[in-house]
Coordinates of N, CA and C in Angstrom, one line a residue:
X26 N -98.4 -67.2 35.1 CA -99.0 -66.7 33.9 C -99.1 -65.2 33.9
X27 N -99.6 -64.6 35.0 CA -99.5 -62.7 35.3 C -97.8 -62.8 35.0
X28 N -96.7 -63.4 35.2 CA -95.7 -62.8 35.2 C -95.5 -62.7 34.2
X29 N -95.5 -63.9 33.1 CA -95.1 -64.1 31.7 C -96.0 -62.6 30.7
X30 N -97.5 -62.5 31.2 CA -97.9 -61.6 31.1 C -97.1 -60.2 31.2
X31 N -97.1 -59.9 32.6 CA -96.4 -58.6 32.7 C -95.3 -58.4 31.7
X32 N -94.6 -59.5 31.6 CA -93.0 -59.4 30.9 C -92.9 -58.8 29.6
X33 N -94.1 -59.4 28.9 CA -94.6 -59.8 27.6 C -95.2 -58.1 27.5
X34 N -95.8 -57.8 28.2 CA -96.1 -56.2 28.1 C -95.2 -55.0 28.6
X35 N -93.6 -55.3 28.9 CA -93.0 -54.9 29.4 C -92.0 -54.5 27.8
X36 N -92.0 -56.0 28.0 CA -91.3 -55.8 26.9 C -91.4 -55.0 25.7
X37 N -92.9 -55.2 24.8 CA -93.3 -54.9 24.1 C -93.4 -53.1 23.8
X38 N -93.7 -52.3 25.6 CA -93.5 -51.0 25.7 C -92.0 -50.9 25.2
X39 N -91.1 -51.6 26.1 CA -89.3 -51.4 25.8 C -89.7 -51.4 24.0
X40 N -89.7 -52.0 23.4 CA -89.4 -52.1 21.8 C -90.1 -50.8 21.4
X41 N -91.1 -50.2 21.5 CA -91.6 -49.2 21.1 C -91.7 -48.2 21.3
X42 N -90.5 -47.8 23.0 CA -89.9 -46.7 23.1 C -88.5 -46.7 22.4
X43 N -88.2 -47.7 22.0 CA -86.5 -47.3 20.8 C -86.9 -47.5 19.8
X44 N -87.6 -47.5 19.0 CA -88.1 -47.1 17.7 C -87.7 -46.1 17.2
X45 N -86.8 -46.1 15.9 CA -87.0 -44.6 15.7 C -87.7 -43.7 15.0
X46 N -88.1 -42.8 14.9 CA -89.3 -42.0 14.9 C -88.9 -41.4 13.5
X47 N -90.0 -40.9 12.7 CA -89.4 -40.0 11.3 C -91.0 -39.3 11.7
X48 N -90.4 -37.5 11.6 CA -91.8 -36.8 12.0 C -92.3 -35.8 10.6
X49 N -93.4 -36.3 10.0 CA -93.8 -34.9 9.0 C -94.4 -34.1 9.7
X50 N -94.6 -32.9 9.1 CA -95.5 -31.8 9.7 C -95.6 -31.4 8.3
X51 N -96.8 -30.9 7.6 CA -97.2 -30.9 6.8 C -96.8 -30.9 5.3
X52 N -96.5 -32.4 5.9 CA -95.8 -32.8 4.4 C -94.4 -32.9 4.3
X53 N -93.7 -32.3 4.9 CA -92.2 -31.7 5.1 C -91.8 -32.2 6.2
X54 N -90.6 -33.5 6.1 CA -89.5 -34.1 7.1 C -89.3 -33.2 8.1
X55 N -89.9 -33.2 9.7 CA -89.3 -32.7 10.3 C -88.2 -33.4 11.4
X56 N -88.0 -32.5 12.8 CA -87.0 -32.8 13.6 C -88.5 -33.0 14.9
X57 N -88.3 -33.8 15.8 CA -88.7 -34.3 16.8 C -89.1 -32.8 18.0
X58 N -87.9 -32.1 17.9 CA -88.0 -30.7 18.4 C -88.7 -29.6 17.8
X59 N -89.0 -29.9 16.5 CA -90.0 -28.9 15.7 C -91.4 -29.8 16.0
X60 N -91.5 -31.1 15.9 CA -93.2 -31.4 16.8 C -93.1 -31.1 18.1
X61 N -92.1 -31.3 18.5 CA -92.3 -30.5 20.5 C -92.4 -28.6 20.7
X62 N -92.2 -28.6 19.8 CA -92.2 -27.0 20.0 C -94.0 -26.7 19.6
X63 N -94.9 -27.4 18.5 CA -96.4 -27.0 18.0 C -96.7 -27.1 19.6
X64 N -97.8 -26.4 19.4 CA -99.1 -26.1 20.3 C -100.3 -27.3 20.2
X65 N -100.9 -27.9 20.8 CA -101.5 -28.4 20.6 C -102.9 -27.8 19.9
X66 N -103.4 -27.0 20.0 CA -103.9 -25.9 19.2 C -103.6 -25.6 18.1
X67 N -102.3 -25.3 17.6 CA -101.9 -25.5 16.6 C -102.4 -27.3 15.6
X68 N -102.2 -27.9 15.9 CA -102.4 -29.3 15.1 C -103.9 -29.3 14.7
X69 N -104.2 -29.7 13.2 CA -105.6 -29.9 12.8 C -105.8 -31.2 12.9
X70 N -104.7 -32.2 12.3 CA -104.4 -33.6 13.2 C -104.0 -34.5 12.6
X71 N -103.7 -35.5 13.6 CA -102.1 -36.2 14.0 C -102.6 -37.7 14.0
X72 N -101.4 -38.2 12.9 CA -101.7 -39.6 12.8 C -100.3 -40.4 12.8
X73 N -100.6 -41.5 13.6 CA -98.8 -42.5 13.7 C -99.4 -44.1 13.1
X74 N -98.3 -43.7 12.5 CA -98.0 -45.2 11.5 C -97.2 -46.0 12.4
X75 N -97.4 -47.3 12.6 CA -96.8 -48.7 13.6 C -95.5 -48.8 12.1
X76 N -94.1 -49.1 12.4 CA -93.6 -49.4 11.8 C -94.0 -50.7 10.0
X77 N -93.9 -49.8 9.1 CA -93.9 -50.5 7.8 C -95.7 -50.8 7.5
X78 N -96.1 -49.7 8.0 CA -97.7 -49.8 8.0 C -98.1 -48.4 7.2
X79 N -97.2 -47.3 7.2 CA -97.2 -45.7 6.4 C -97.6 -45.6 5.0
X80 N -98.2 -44.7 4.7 CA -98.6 -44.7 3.1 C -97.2 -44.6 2.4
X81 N -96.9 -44.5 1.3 CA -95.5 -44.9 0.5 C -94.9 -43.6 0.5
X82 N -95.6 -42.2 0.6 CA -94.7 -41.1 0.7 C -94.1 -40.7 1.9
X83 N -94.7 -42.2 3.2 CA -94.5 -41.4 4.1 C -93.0 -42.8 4.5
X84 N -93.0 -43.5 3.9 CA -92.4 -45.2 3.6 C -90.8 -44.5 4.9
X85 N -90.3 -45.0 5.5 CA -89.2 -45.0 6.2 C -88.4 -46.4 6.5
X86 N -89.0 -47.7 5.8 CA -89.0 -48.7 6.2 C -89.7 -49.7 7.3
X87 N -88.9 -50.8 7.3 CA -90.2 -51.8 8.6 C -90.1 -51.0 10.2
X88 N -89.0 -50.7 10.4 CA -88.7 -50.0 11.8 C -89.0 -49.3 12.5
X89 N -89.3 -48.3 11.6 CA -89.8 -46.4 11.9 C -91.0 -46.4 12.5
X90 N -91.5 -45.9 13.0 CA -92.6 -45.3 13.0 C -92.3 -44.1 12.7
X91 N -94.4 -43.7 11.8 CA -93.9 -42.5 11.1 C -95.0 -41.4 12.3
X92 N -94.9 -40.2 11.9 CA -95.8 -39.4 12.8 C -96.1 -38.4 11.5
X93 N -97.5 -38.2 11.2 CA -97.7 -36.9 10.4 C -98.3 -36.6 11.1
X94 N -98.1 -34.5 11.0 CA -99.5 -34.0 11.4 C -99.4 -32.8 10.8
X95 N -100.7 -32.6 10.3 CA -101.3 -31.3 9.3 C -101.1 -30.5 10.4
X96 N -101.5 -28.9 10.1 CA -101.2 -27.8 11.3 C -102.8 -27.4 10.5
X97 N -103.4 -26.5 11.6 CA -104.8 -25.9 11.2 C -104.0 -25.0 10.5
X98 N -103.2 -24.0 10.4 CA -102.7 -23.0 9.3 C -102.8 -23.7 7.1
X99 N -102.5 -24.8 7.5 CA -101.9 -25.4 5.8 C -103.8 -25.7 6.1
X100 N -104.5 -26.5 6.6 CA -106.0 -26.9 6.4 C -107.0 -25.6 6.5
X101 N -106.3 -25.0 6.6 CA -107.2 -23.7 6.2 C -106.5 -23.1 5.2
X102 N -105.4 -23.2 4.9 CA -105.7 -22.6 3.0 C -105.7 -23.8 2.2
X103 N -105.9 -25.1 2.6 CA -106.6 -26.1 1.5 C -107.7 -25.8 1.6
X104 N -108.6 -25.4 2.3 CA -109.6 -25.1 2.6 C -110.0 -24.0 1.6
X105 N -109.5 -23.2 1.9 CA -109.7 -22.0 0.7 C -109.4 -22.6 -0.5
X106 N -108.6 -23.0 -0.6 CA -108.4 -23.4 -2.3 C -109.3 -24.3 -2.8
X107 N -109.9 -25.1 -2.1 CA -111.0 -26.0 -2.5 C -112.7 -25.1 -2.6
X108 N -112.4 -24.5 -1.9 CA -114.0 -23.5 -1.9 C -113.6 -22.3 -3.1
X109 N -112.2 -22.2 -3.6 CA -112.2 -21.0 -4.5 C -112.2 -22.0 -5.7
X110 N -111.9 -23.4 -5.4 CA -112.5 -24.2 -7.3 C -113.8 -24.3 -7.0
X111 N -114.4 -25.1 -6.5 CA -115.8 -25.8 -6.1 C -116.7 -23.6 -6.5
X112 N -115.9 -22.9 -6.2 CA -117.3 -21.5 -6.9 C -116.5 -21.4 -8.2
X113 N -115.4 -21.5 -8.9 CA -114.8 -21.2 -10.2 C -115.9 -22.5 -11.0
X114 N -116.3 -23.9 -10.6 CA -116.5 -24.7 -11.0 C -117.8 -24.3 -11.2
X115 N -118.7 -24.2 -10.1 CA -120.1 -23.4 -10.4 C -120.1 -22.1 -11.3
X116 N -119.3 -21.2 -11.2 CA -119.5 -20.1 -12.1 C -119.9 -20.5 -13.7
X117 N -118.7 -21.4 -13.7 CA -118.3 -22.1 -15.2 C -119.9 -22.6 -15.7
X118 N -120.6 -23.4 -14.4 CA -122.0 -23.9 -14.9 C -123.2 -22.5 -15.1
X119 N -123.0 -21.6 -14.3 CA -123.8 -20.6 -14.9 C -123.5 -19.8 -16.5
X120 N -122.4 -20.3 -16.5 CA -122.3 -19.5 -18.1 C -122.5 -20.7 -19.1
X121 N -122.7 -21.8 -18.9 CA -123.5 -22.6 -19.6 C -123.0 -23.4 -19.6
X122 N -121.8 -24.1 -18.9 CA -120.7 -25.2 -19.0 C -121.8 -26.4 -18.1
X123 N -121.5 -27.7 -18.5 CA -122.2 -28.9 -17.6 C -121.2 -29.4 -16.9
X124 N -121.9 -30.2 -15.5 CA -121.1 -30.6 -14.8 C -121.8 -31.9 -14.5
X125 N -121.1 -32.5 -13.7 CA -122.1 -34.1 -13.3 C -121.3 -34.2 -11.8
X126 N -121.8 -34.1 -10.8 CA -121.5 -34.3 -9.6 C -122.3 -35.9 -9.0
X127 N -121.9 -36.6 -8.5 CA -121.6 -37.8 -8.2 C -121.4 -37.8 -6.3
X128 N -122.2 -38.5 -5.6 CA -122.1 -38.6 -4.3 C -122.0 -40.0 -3.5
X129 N -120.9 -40.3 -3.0 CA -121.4 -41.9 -2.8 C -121.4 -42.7 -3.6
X130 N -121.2 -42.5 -4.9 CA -121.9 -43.5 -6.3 C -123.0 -43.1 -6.5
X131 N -123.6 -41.7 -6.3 CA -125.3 -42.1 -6.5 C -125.3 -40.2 -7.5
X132 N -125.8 -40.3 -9.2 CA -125.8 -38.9 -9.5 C -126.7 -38.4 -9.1
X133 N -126.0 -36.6 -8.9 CA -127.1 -35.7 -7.4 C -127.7 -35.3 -8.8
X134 N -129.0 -34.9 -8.0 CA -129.8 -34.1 -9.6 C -130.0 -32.8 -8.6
X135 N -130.0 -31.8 -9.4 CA -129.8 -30.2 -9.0 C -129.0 -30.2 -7.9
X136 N -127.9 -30.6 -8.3 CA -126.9 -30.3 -6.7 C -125.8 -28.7 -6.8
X137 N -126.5 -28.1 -8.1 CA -125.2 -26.7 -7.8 C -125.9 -26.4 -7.0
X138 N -126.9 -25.4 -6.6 CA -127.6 -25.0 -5.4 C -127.3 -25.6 -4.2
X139 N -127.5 -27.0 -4.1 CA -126.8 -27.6 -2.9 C -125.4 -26.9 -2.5
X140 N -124.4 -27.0 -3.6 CA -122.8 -27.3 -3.4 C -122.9 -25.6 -3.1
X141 N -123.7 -24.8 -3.5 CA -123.8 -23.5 -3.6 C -123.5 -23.4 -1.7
X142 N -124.7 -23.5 -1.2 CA -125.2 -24.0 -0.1 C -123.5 -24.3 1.3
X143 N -122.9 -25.1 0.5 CA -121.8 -25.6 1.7 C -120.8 -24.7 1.7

């Protein structure tokens, strides 16, 4: 039984080091030697798809496994661009525009102050 075991877990490593691999890096098809070249410091982070398990943009078929990873450079200017709407959006409500913010399913009552706040 341990052997059939061992075998069975031998195996299963063998199949999943010849997989072939499809790597994004933020969003954009890379090469295996542009993810070996990031820093680990570099990556804001890193997610692998088991073959034919990938969201559809990232789709390579049943075989692949896929590898994305965001870099902290691209999540910090999404980052900015979400904090430069989220104050364009509040501005808009100080000059008299309404908004309805929604959390969880539950509506916030006085949440520009809050949103102000993050």
């Amino acid at each position: 039984m341990k052997h059939l075991l061992l075998f069975i877990t031998l195996f299963s490593t063998l199949l999943s080091c010849s997989r072939p691999e499809t790597v994004f890096i933020d969003d954009v098809e890379q090469s295996k030697e542009q993810f070996k070249k990031l820093y680990s410091s570099e990556i804001f982070s890193y997610t692998e798809y088991l073959p034919g398990t990938a969201p559809q943009r990232y789709y390579k078929g049943n075989d692949t496994t896929v590898i994305v990873v965001k870099t902290r450079k691209v999540e910090t200017s999404f980052q900015k661009e979400r904090f430069a709407l989220l104050n364009r959006l509040l501005d808009s409500v100080d000059n008299g525009a309404d908004i309805l913010v929604v959390q969880d399913g539950i509506l916030m009552q006085n949440s520009q102050k809050q949103l102000r706040l993050l």
